[in-house]
Amino acid sequence: MNNEELWKAVLGELELSISKGEFNTWFKNTSIVSNENGRVVISVPNGFAREWLENKVNMHILQSLKHLQSDIQEFSCIITMLEQKNIQEQSFIQTQTGFTASPQRVSAQSVPSQATQTYPIGATVSYYPTPPNATQANLKVKQEHALNPRYTFENFIVGENNELARAACYAVSQNLGRLYNPIFIYGGVGLGKTHLLQSVGNEVLRQQPDIRIKYTTADWFTGELVESIRNQKVAEFKESYQKADLLIIDDIQFLSGREKTQVEFFHIFNTLYQANKQIVLSSDRPPQAIPTIEDRLRSRFQGGMIADIGRPDLETRMAILKIKTAERHFYLDDEAIRFIAENVTNNIRELEGALNRIVASCEFHKITPTISYIKKALGDIIANTKRAISPERIMKMTAEFYSIEEDDLKRKGRKKEVVHPRQVGMYLMRMELQTSFAAIGKHFGGRDHTTVLHACEKIKADLDENLRLKEEVTSLKEKLYREQ
Ligand code: ADP
Ligand code: MG
């Protein structure tokens, strides 16, 4: 069997044990590039596919390879660029999400130097200047959508809380229907989901002004459906969605409990999915946590790429404030920016609200704000904010609490004495700071986001049954907030 035949046979076997959505998403454009001395190297088109193959379905793949050729011992993946135009973003994804391992450098090296100029790689917070052709004028093409041209990738600040979600959305905007379908972004209120979803629409529109984009919220979708039933125009309603090239639905959690809407949505979803049309969804929680939603719909949501947005850290909040003050043609010095960012920590909408209040009040009184002026202006907002703790503090206090070294939390060791504290630390970082899984993985010595996800789910499940664990977590939490 040559490499091509071997891989074909493996895929044939895998197709039976993996859902169709996953199969189509992750195995598209993969192949075996070498098979020597019991070691197989698989070429994949991007970092997400690599992560999926190596961490999620690795056992299936290995079993199948071994079954077909018994001397195969292991496999690994390398990322191979398919098209020249993808190179910039691929390198961006790899570097920003930390999916870096040695074979990937193959592709990182092939990135033209101009790519590094466009995307400042390595910085935790980066602001991407507007490309010269993204003028408001060419965004205002008559379209069947309700996109707000204000929401673009260019003015979306990238921090470790949102870099995976941002990278995935950007990649999708450059490869409609070909990479991840659907793409599902979730996170708490005011953390940038709508901004990101609309950025996909605006970016696609910028490149292809004639494309049919449908942007709506699940709430609006329901309202429209009800209206169409009343007017006996359900067929037209469905058709208006089914002819979209790109369907973006915001706040999909509102489908919860609406059975009729779910049925119609399911049909629309399938029609578009089967025609390789891109679907982009957001929700305030992951698919498995949306209550009263049909299982078949839930599994559709889980069949593509899922990325979460966490709460931004101080550095990211400061960067966001800077760009928002500039957008308002207002000026605040670094001290003022830091003060606001340190005191308004819940989400970005609140941060913007605080800034609006200061700008309005200063413009009204025609003054430049001092710190004490800002303090007064923000009085109630500041009082309602829980004193911020940092990921670093969680690392430090967790290690202290369990009497281990902070480095043990980051090292690879699998001893019970360190695995348990590590999982508790990850869980706390998630629950207390809503840090994204990918970012938590980085704090804990470069672990991938699925490992973090499993750790958090494990602790969450154990808490219900294990009283001792419950006490541990409660007293650790008290220490986190009290002893500062
Ligand atoms: P969500 O849909 O998650 O509730 P939004 O997308 O409406 O949140 O974001 C709230 C506000 O915060 C918007 O004005 C948005 O532009 C801004 N915002 C959120 N994330 C970012 C970011 N990373 N960079 C710049 N602005 C952001
Ligand atoms: Mg929103």
Short mmCIF file of N, CA, C and O in Angstrom, two decimals, residues 401 424 428 463 467-482:
data_model
loop_
_atom_site.label_atom_id
_atom_site.label_comp_id
_atom_site.label_asym_id
_atom_site.label_seq_id
_atom_site.Cartn_x
_atom_site.Cartn_y
_atom_site.Cartn_z
N PHE A 401 -1.32 27.01 48.76
CA PHE A 401 -2.39 26.28 49.44
C PHE A 401 -2.09 24.78 49.51
O PHE A 401 -2.34 24.12 50.50
N VAL A 424 -7.37 22.11 40.03
CA VAL A 424 -8.12 23.09 40.83
C VAL A 424 -7.75 24.51 40.39
O VAL A 424 -8.61 25.37 40.23
N LEU A 428 -10.27 27.33 38.97
CA LEU A 428 -10.46 28.65 39.60
C LEU A 428 -10.21 29.78 38.60
O LEU A 428 -10.93 30.78 38.57
N LEU A 463 -17.05 18.42 42.30
CA LEU A 463 -17.51 19.30 43.37
C LEU A 463 -18.88 18.89 43.91
O LEU A 463 -19.17 19.06 45.09
N LEU A 467 -17.15 16.38 49.17
CA LEU A 467 -17.27 17.46 50.16
C LEU A 467 -15.91 18.09 50.47
O LEU A 467 -15.79 19.29 50.65
N ARG A 468 -14.90 17.23 50.50
CA ARG A 468 -13.57 17.74 50.85
C ARG A 468 -13.07 18.71 49.78
O ARG A 468 -12.55 19.77 50.08
N LEU A 469 -13.31 18.34 48.55
CA LEU A 469 -12.91 19.21 47.44
C LEU A 469 -13.64 20.55 47.54
O LEU A 469 -13.07 21.62 47.34
N LYS A 470 -14.90 20.46 47.89
CA LYS A 470 -15.72 21.67 48.01
C LYS A 470 -15.10 22.62 49.04
O LYS A 470 -14.98 23.83 48.82
N GLU A 471 -14.71 22.04 50.17
CA GLU A 471 -14.10 22.85 51.22
C GLU A 471 -12.78 23.45 50.76
O GLU A 471 -12.47 24.61 51.01
N GLU A 472 -12.00 22.63 50.05
CA GLU A 472 -10.72 23.12 49.52
C GLU A 472 -10.93 24.35 48.64
O GLU A 472 -10.29 25.38 48.82
N VAL A 473 -11.86 24.20 47.70
CA VAL A 473 -12.08 25.28 46.74
C VAL A 473 -12.61 26.53 47.45
O VAL A 473 -12.17 27.65 47.17
N THR A 474 -13.51 26.33 48.41
CA THR A 474 -14.05 27.49 49.12
C THR A 474 -12.96 28.23 49.89
O THR A 474 -12.86 29.46 49.81
N SER A 475 -12.13 27.49 50.60
CA SER A 475 -11.14 28.24 51.40
C SER A 475 -10.03 28.83 50.51
O SER A 475 -9.52 29.90 50.79
N LEU A 476 -9.72 28.15 49.42
CA LEU A 476 -8.74 28.73 48.51
C LEU A 476 -9.28 30.03 47.90
O LEU A 476 -8.57 31.03 47.77
N LYS A 477 -10.56 30.03 47.59
CA LYS A 477 -11.18 31.22 47.02
C LYS A 477 -11.16 32.37 48.02
O LYS A 477 -10.86 33.52 47.66
N GLU A 478 -11.45 32.05 49.27
CA GLU A 478 -11.42 33.09 50.30
C GLU A 478 -10.04 33.70 50.40
O GLU A 478 -9.88 34.91 50.48
N LYS A 479 -9.05 32.85 50.39
CA LYS A 479 -7.67 33.34 50.46
C LYS A 479 -7.34 34.24 49.28
O LYS A 479 -6.70 35.27 49.43
N LEU A 480 -7.81 33.83 48.12
CA LEU A 480 -7.52 34.60 46.91
C LEU A 480 -7.97 36.05 47.03
O LEU A 480 -7.26 36.97 46.66
N TYR A 481 -9.17 36.21 47.56
CA TYR A 481 -9.72 37.56 47.61
C TYR A 481 -9.34 38.31 48.88
O TYR A 481 -9.25 39.52 48.89
N ARG A 482 -9.15 37.58 49.99
CA ARG A 482 -8.96 38.26 51.26
C ARG A 482 -7.52 38.71 51.49
O ARG A 482 -7.25 39.86 51.78
#
